[in-house]
PDB file of C-alpha atoms in Angstrom:
ATOM      1  CA  UNK H   1       0.000   0.000   0.000  1.00  0.00           C
ATOM      2  CA  UNK H   2       2.677   2.484   1.032  1.00  0.00           C
ATOM      3  CA  UNK H   3       4.606   2.049  -2.224  1.00  0.00           C
ATOM      4  CA  UNK H   4       1.722   2.734  -4.575  1.00  0.00           C
ATOM      5  CA  UNK H   5       1.943   6.555  -4.668  1.00  0.00           C
ATOM      6  CA  UNK H   6       5.580   6.360  -5.781  1.00  0.00           C
ATOM      7  CA  UNK H   7       5.106   3.779  -8.519  1.00  0.00           C
ATOM      8  CA  UNK H   8       3.831   6.066 -11.323  1.00  0.00           C
ATOM      9  CA  UNK H   9       6.707   8.449 -10.723  1.00  0.00           C
ATOM     10  CA  UNK H  10       9.163   5.546 -10.866  1.00  0.00           C
ATOM     11  CA  UNK H  11       7.621   4.248 -14.082  1.00  0.00           C
ATOM     12  CA  UNK H  12       7.820   7.699 -15.632  1.00  0.00           C
ATOM     13  CA  UNK H  13      11.478   7.974 -14.676  1.00  0.00           C
ATOM     14  CA  UNK H  14      12.224   4.571 -16.204  1.00  0.00           C
ATOM     15  CA  UNK H  15      10.439   5.470 -19.424  1.00  0.00           C
ATOM     16  CA  UNK H  16      12.422   8.704 -19.638  1.00  0.00           C
ATOM     17  CA  UNK H  17      15.646   6.793 -19.006  1.00  0.00           C
ATOM     18  CA  UNK H  18      14.772   4.373 -21.807  1.00  0.00           C
ATOM     19  CA  UNK H  19      14.007   7.217 -24.213  1.00  0.00           C
ATOM     20  CA  UNK H  20      17.355   8.834 -23.392  1.00  0.00           C
ATOM     21  CA  UNK H  21      19.152   5.513 -23.799  1.00  0.00           C
ATOM     22  CA  UNK H  22      17.429   4.818 -27.117  1.00  0.00           C
ATOM     23  CA  UNK H  23      18.436   8.271 -28.340  1.00  0.00           C
ATOM     24  CA  UNK H  24      22.078   7.576 -27.509  1.00  0.00           C
ATOM     25  CA  UNK H  25      21.917   4.169 -29.175  1.00  0.00           C
ATOM     26  CA  UNK H  26      20.392   5.642 -32.341  1.00  0.00           C
ATOM     27  CA  UNK H  27      22.996   8.412 -32.443  1.00  0.00           C
ATOM     28  CA  UNK H  28      25.808   5.850 -32.119  1.00  0.00           C
ATOM     29  CA  UNK H  29      24.498   3.000 -34.292  1.00  0.00           C
ATOM     30  CA  UNK H  30      21.793   4.474 -36.525  1.00  0.00           C
ATOM     31  CA  UNK H  31      18.257   3.202 -36.905  1.00  0.00           C
ATOM     32  CA  UNK H  32      18.859   0.335 -39.304  1.00  0.00           C
ATOM     33  CA  UNK H  33      20.912  -1.755 -36.926  1.00  0.00           C
ATOM     34  CA  UNK H  34      19.154  -0.745 -33.711  1.00  0.00           C
ATOM     35  CA  UNK H  35      18.394  -3.668 -31.407  1.00  0.00           C
ATOM     36  CA  UNK H  36      16.570  -4.001 -28.111  1.00  0.00           C
ATOM     37  CA  UNK H  37      19.747  -5.231 -26.423  1.00  0.00           C
ATOM     38  CA  UNK H  38      21.600  -2.074 -27.531  1.00  0.00           C
ATOM     39  CA  UNK H  39      19.005   0.093 -25.797  1.00  0.00           C
ATOM     40  CA  UNK H  40      19.022  -2.144 -22.733  1.00  0.00           C
ATOM     41  CA  UNK H  41      22.808  -1.880 -22.490  1.00  0.00           C
ATOM     42  CA  UNK H  42      22.670   1.925 -22.740  1.00  0.00           C
ATOM     43  CA  UNK H  43      19.965   2.080 -20.057  1.00  0.00           C
ATOM     44  CA  UNK H  44      21.568  -0.478 -17.746  1.00  0.00           C
ATOM     45  CA  UNK H  45      18.411  -2.611 -17.852  1.00  0.00           C
ATOM     46  CA  UNK H  46      17.473  -6.007 -19.163  1.00  0.00           C
ATOM     47  CA  UNK H  47      15.969  -6.449 -22.622  1.00  0.00           C
ATOM     48  CA  UNK H  48      12.830  -7.680 -20.858  1.00  0.00           C
ATOM     49  CA  UNK H  49      12.520  -4.389 -18.994  1.00  0.00           C
ATOM     50  CA  UNK H  50      12.741  -2.449 -22.247  1.00  0.00           C
ATOM     51  CA  UNK H  51       9.964  -4.564 -23.760  1.00  0.00           C
ATOM     52  CA  UNK H  52       7.854  -4.189 -20.609  1.00  0.00           C
ATOM     53  CA  UNK H  53       7.758  -0.415 -20.949  1.00  0.00           C
ATOM     54  CA  UNK H  54       7.842  -0.297 -24.757  1.00  0.00           C
ATOM     55  CA  UNK H  55       6.530  -3.529 -26.328  1.00  0.00           C
ATOM     56  CA  UNK H  56       6.834  -1.938 -29.758  1.00  0.00           C
ATOM     57  CA  UNK H  57      10.197  -0.567 -30.884  1.00  0.00           C
ATOM     58  CA  UNK H  58       8.412   1.908 -33.145  1.00  0.00           C
ATOM     59  CA  UNK H  59       6.674   3.518 -30.175  1.00  0.00           C
ATOM     60  CA  UNK H  60       9.982   4.012 -28.383  1.00  0.00           C
ATOM     61  CA  UNK H  61      11.663   5.490 -31.455  1.00  0.00           C
ATOM     62  CA  UNK H  62       8.726   7.874 -31.878  1.00  0.00           C
ATOM     63  CA  UNK H  63       9.149   9.011 -28.277  1.00  0.00           C
ATOM     64  CA  UNK H  64      12.843   9.619 -28.931  1.00  0.00           C
ATOM     65  CA  UNK H  65      11.926  11.767 -31.942  1.00  0.00           C
ATOM     66  CA  UNK H  66       9.322  13.697 -29.982  1.00  0.00           C
ATOM     67  CA  UNK H  67      11.728  14.417 -27.142  1.00  0.00           C
ATOM     68  CA  UNK H  68      14.544  15.413 -29.497  1.00  0.00           C
ATOM     69  CA  UNK H  69      12.271  17.908 -31.267  1.00  0.00           C
ATOM     70  CA  UNK H  70      11.122  19.498 -28.018  1.00  0.00           C
ATOM     71  CA  UNK H  71      14.639  19.824 -26.582  1.00  0.00           C
ATOM     72  CA  UNK H  72      15.993  21.264 -29.821  1.00  0.00           C
ATOM     73  CA  UNK H  73      13.228  23.859 -30.065  1.00  0.00           C
ATOM     74  CA  UNK H  74      13.586  24.808 -26.402  1.00  0.00           C
ATOM     75  CA  UNK H  75      17.321  25.364 -26.901  1.00  0.00           C
ATOM     76  CA  UNK H  76      16.682  27.555 -29.946  1.00  0.00           C
ATOM     77  CA  UNK H  77      14.110  29.626 -28.086  1.00  0.00           C
ATOM     78  CA  UNK H  78      16.466  30.013 -25.120  1.00  0.00           C
ATOM     79  CA  UNK H  79      19.278  31.156 -27.421  1.00  0.00           C
ATOM     80  CA  UNK H  80      17.070  33.823 -28.966  1.00  0.00           C
ATOM     81  CA  UNK H  81      15.726  34.976 -25.593  1.00  0.00           C
ATOM     82  CA  UNK H  82      19.152  35.140 -23.981  1.00  0.00           C
ATOM     83  CA  UNK H  83      20.824  37.748 -26.181  1.00  0.00           C
ATOM     84  CA  UNK H  84      22.269  40.801 -24.493  1.00  0.00           C
ATOM     85  CA  UNK H  85      23.693  42.820 -27.349  1.00  0.00           C
ATOM     86  CA  UNK H  86      27.271  41.962 -26.395  1.00  0.00           C
ATOM     87  CA  UNK H  87      28.147  41.249 -30.034  1.00  0.00           C
ATOM     88  CA  UNK H  88      27.356  44.830 -31.033  1.00  0.00           C
ATOM     89  CA  UNK H  89      23.911  43.965 -32.383  1.00  0.00           C
ATOM     90  CA  UNK H  90      20.822  44.893 -30.418  1.00  0.00           C
ATOM     91  CA  UNK H  91      17.155  43.985 -30.402  1.00  0.00           C
ATOM     92  CA  UNK H  92      15.861  42.008 -33.367  1.00  0.00           C
ATOM     93  CA  UNK H  93      19.283  41.855 -35.026  1.00  0.00           C
ATOM     94  CA  UNK H  94      20.809  40.218 -31.941  1.00  0.00           C
ATOM     95  CA  UNK H  95      17.968  37.721 -31.747  1.00  0.00           C
ATOM     96  CA  UNK H  96      18.309  36.858 -35.419  1.00  0.00           C
ATOM     97  CA  UNK H  97      22.055  36.288 -35.054  1.00  0.00           C
ATOM     98  CA  UNK H  98      21.377  34.032 -32.069  1.00  0.00           C
ATOM     99  CA  UNK H  99      18.790  32.025 -33.994  1.00  0.00           C
ATOM    100  CA  UNK H 100      21.184  31.475 -36.888  1.00  0.00           C
ATOM    101  CA  UNK H 101      23.864  30.289 -34.492  1.00  0.00           C
ATOM    102  CA  UNK H 102      21.536  27.884 -32.678  1.00  0.00           C
ATOM    103  CA  UNK H 103      20.296  26.159 -35.813  1.00  0.00           C
ATOM    104  CA  UNK H 104      23.584  24.761 -37.102  1.00  0.00           C
ATOM    105  CA  UNK H 105      25.521  21.680 -35.954  1.00  0.00           C
ATOM    106  CA  UNK H 106      28.731  22.330 -34.088  1.00  0.00           C
ATOM    107  CA  UNK H 107      30.519  19.791 -36.272  1.00  0.00           C
ATOM    108  CA  UNK H 108      30.204  16.392 -37.917  1.00  0.00           C
ATOM    109  CA  UNK H 109      29.830  14.723 -34.526  1.00  0.00           C
ATOM    110  CA  UNK H 110      27.006  16.952 -33.291  1.00  0.00           C
ATOM    111  CA  UNK H 111      24.797  14.489 -31.393  1.00  0.00           C
ATOM    112  CA  UNK H 112      21.582  16.541 -31.450  1.00  0.00           C
ATOM    113  CA  UNK H 113      21.565  17.237 -35.173  1.00  0.00           C
ATOM    114  CA  UNK H 114      22.830  13.772 -35.999  1.00  0.00           C
ATOM    115  CA  UNK H 115      19.946  12.259 -34.037  1.00  0.00           C
ATOM    116  CA  UNK H 116      17.342  14.512 -35.635  1.00  0.00           C
ATOM    117  CA  UNK H 117      18.570  13.809 -39.164  1.00  0.00           C
ATOM    118  CA  UNK H 118      18.566  10.070 -38.435  1.00  0.00           C
ATOM    119  CA  UNK H 119      15.010  10.181 -37.071  1.00  0.00           C
ATOM    120  CA  UNK H 120      13.726  12.343 -39.928  1.00  0.00           C
ATOM    121  CA  UNK H 121      14.587   9.458 -42.243  1.00  0.00           C
ATOM    122  CA  UNK H 122      11.527   7.651 -40.873  1.00  0.00           C
ATOM    123  CA  UNK H 123       9.179  10.355 -42.168  1.00  0.00           C
ATOM    124  CA  UNK H 124       8.598   8.702 -45.547  1.00  0.00           C
ATOM    125  CA  UNK H 125       7.452   5.485 -43.862  1.00  0.00           C
ATOM    126  CA  UNK H 126       5.685   6.729 -40.742  1.00  0.00           C
ATOM    127  CA  UNK H 127       2.933   9.316 -40.385  1.00  0.00           C
ATOM    128  CA  UNK H 128       3.994   9.900 -36.772  1.00  0.00           C
ATOM    129  CA  UNK H 129       7.547  10.767 -37.735  1.00  0.00           C
ATOM    130  CA  UNK H 130       6.338  12.812 -40.708  1.00  0.00           C
ATOM    131  CA  UNK H 131       4.110  14.843 -38.389  1.00  0.00           C
ATOM    132  CA  UNK H 132       6.998  15.516 -36.008  1.00  0.00           C
ATOM    133  CA  UNK H 133       9.282  16.585 -38.845  1.00  0.00           C
ATOM    134  CA  UNK H 134       6.636  18.914 -40.276  1.00  0.00           C
ATOM    135  CA  UNK H 135       5.898  20.321 -36.826  1.00  0.00           C
ATOM    136  CA  UNK H 136       9.573  21.037 -36.203  1.00  0.00           C
ATOM    137  CA  UNK H 137       9.858  22.874 -39.512  1.00  0.00           C
ATOM    138  CA  UNK H 138       6.706  24.929 -38.852  1.00  0.00           C
ATOM    139  CA  UNK H 139       7.793  25.894 -35.347  1.00  0.00           C
ATOM    140  CA  UNK H 140      11.291  26.875 -36.484  1.00  0.00           C
ATOM    141  CA  UNK H 141       9.714  28.996 -39.209  1.00  0.00           C
ATOM    142  CA  UNK H 142       7.542  30.624 -36.539  1.00  0.00           C
ATOM    143  CA  UNK H 143      10.634  31.471 -34.461  1.00  0.00           C
ATOM    144  CA  UNK H 144      12.239  33.221 -37.404  1.00  0.00           C
ATOM    145  CA  UNK H 145       9.005  34.872 -38.514  1.00  0.00           C
ATOM    146  CA  UNK H 146       8.468  36.424 -35.094  1.00  0.00           C
ATOM    147  CA  UNK H 147      11.945  37.965 -35.045  1.00  0.00           C
ATOM    148  CA  UNK H 148      11.618  39.208 -38.628  1.00  0.00           C
ATOM    149  CA  UNK H 149       8.209  40.750 -37.943  1.00  0.00           C
ATOM    150  CA  UNK H 150       9.439  42.534 -34.828  1.00  0.00           C
ATOM    151  CA  UNK H 151      12.532  43.781 -36.626  1.00  0.00           C
ATOM    152  CA  UNK H 152      10.414  45.156 -39.465  1.00  0.00           C
ATOM    153  CA  UNK H 153       7.947  46.747 -37.052  1.00  0.00           C
ATOM    154  CA  UNK H 154      10.652  48.663 -35.144  1.00  0.00           C
ATOM    155  CA  UNK H 155      12.511  49.687 -38.284  1.00  0.00           C
ATOM    156  CA  UNK H 156      15.585  47.456 -37.873  1.00  0.00           C
ATOM    157  CA  UNK H 157      14.730  45.366 -40.930  1.00  0.00           C
ATOM    158  CA  UNK H 158      13.517  46.239 -44.418  1.00  0.00           C
ATOM    159  CA  UNK H 159      12.278  42.890 -45.675  1.00  0.00           C
ATOM    160  CA  UNK H 160      12.602  42.019 -49.352  1.00  0.00           C
ATOM    161  CA  UNK H 161       9.992  39.225 -49.337  1.00  0.00           C
ATOM    162  CA  UNK H 162       6.987  38.126 -47.259  1.00  0.00           C
ATOM    163  CA  UNK H 163       7.977  37.166 -43.726  1.00  0.00           C
ATOM    164  CA  UNK H 164       6.931  33.523 -44.020  1.00  0.00           C
ATOM    165  CA  UNK H 165       8.900  33.048 -47.247  1.00  0.00           C
ATOM    166  CA  UNK H 166      12.059  34.463 -45.679  1.00  0.00           C
ATOM    167  CA  UNK H 167      11.623  32.384 -42.525  1.00  0.00           C
ATOM    168  CA  UNK H 168      11.138  29.202 -44.547  1.00  0.00           C
ATOM    169  CA  UNK H 169      14.232  29.927 -46.599  1.00  0.00           C
ATOM    170  CA  UNK H 170      16.325  30.462 -43.480  1.00  0.00           C
ATOM    171  CA  UNK H 171      15.201  27.151 -41.983  1.00  0.00           C
ATOM    172  CA  UNK H 172      15.713  25.314 -45.278  1.00  0.00           C
ATOM    173  CA  UNK H 173      19.216  26.744 -45.636  1.00  0.00           C
ATOM    174  CA  UNK H 174      20.039  25.682 -42.085  1.00  0.00           C
ATOM    175  CA  UNK H 175      18.785  22.169 -42.762  1.00  0.00           C
ATOM    176  CA  UNK H 176      20.741  21.889 -45.994  1.00  0.00           C
ATOM    177  CA  UNK H 177      23.977  23.199 -44.540  1.00  0.00           C
ATOM    178  CA  UNK H 178      23.454  21.132 -41.398  1.00  0.00           C
ATOM    179  CA  UNK H 179      23.098  17.925 -43.379  1.00  0.00           C
ATOM    180  CA  UNK H 180      26.397  18.598 -45.153  1.00  0.00           C
ATOM    181  CA  UNK H 181      28.123  19.359 -41.852  1.00  0.00           C
ATOM    182  CA  UNK H 182      27.018  16.163 -40.104  1.00  0.00           C
ATOM    183  CA  UNK H 183      27.816  14.229 -43.307  1.00  0.00           C
ATOM    184  CA  UNK H 184      31.460  15.339 -42.986  1.00  0.00           C
ATOM    185  CA  UNK H 185      31.574  17.557 -46.048  1.00  0.00           C
ATOM    186  CA  UNK H 186      34.971  19.212 -45.600  1.00  0.00           C
ATOM    187  CA  UNK H 187      33.967  22.013 -47.963  1.00  0.00           C
ATOM    188  CA  UNK H 188      31.339  23.337 -45.539  1.00  0.00           C
ATOM    189  CA  UNK H 189      32.382  24.067 -41.971  1.00  0.00           C
ATOM    190  CA  UNK H 190      30.001  25.352 -39.284  1.00  0.00           C
ATOM    191  CA  UNK H 191      31.683  28.773 -39.434  1.00  0.00           C
ATOM    192  CA  UNK H 192      31.308  28.924 -43.205  1.00  0.00           C
ATOM    193  CA  UNK H 193      27.649  27.911 -43.001  1.00  0.00           C
ATOM    194  CA  UNK H 194      26.971  30.566 -40.365  1.00  0.00           C
ATOM    195  CA  UNK H 195      28.698  33.214 -42.492  1.00  0.00           C
ATOM    196  CA  UNK H 196      26.607  32.258 -45.524  1.00  0.00           C
ATOM    197  CA  UNK H 197      23.380  32.302 -43.542  1.00  0.00           C
ATOM    198  CA  UNK H 198      24.127  35.687 -42.027  1.00  0.00           C
ATOM    199  CA  UNK H 199      24.994  36.999 -45.476  1.00  0.00           C
ATOM    200  CA  UNK H 200      21.592  35.889 -46.734  1.00  0.00           C
ATOM    201  CA  UNK H 201      19.947  37.421 -43.670  1.00  0.00           C
ATOM    202  CA  UNK H 202      21.688  40.758 -44.271  1.00  0.00           C
ATOM    203  CA  UNK H 203      20.544  40.765 -47.901  1.00  0.00           C
ATOM    204  CA  UNK H 204      16.889  40.064 -47.153  1.00  0.00           C
ATOM    205  CA  UNK H 205      16.622  42.344 -44.109  1.00  0.00           C
ATOM    206  CA  UNK H 206      18.859  45.240 -45.190  1.00  0.00           C
ATOM    207  CA  UNK H 207      20.404  45.143 -41.706  1.00  0.00           C
ATOM    208  CA  UNK H 208      24.200  45.664 -41.680  1.00  0.00           C
ATOM    209  CA  UNK H 209      24.371  44.698 -37.983  1.00  0.00           C
ATOM    210  CA  UNK H 210      23.915  41.091 -38.998  1.00  0.00           C
TER     211      UNK H 210
END
């Protein structure tokens, strides 16, 4: 009787631990060769325990994707909200610079972007993964659109195209450059990708502070 109140909390913690472990296993081994015993080893549990909480591998992988999307978006929002103008840019320009910086992998071994790109591969075979990928894109576009709209409203930006078009282009450029970075394309470093993105942003906003 006395243990019952704590059981749901314990189950939630174990599910979260399994999702984290599955994310690490996917990042290290990829989806194609992923096995229950790999996840169990990462989590320090038995294969039976993994199957108890997630009888279907697909459900667990979907949870990994969902969690990765939420953490990535939260980090991007935090980066945009945490600017202080120390780089010489202020207001909307500082937020836009921060968004550009938060959307690119730090290198070919970037675990977050590597995991997201690996999970996005399921989108053509799974409506659940397709929905998560589309949601991520839409919410990233919304982040950019908000900053662009504010910048235009206060006179920092003079936009050359509709806000949504510009925001979509910025996200698409990030995704394209990011894929090359995590794929070890030596011709495109994170610094080069950031410079190219900021150059595009300067062109479409007319803001030299970028």
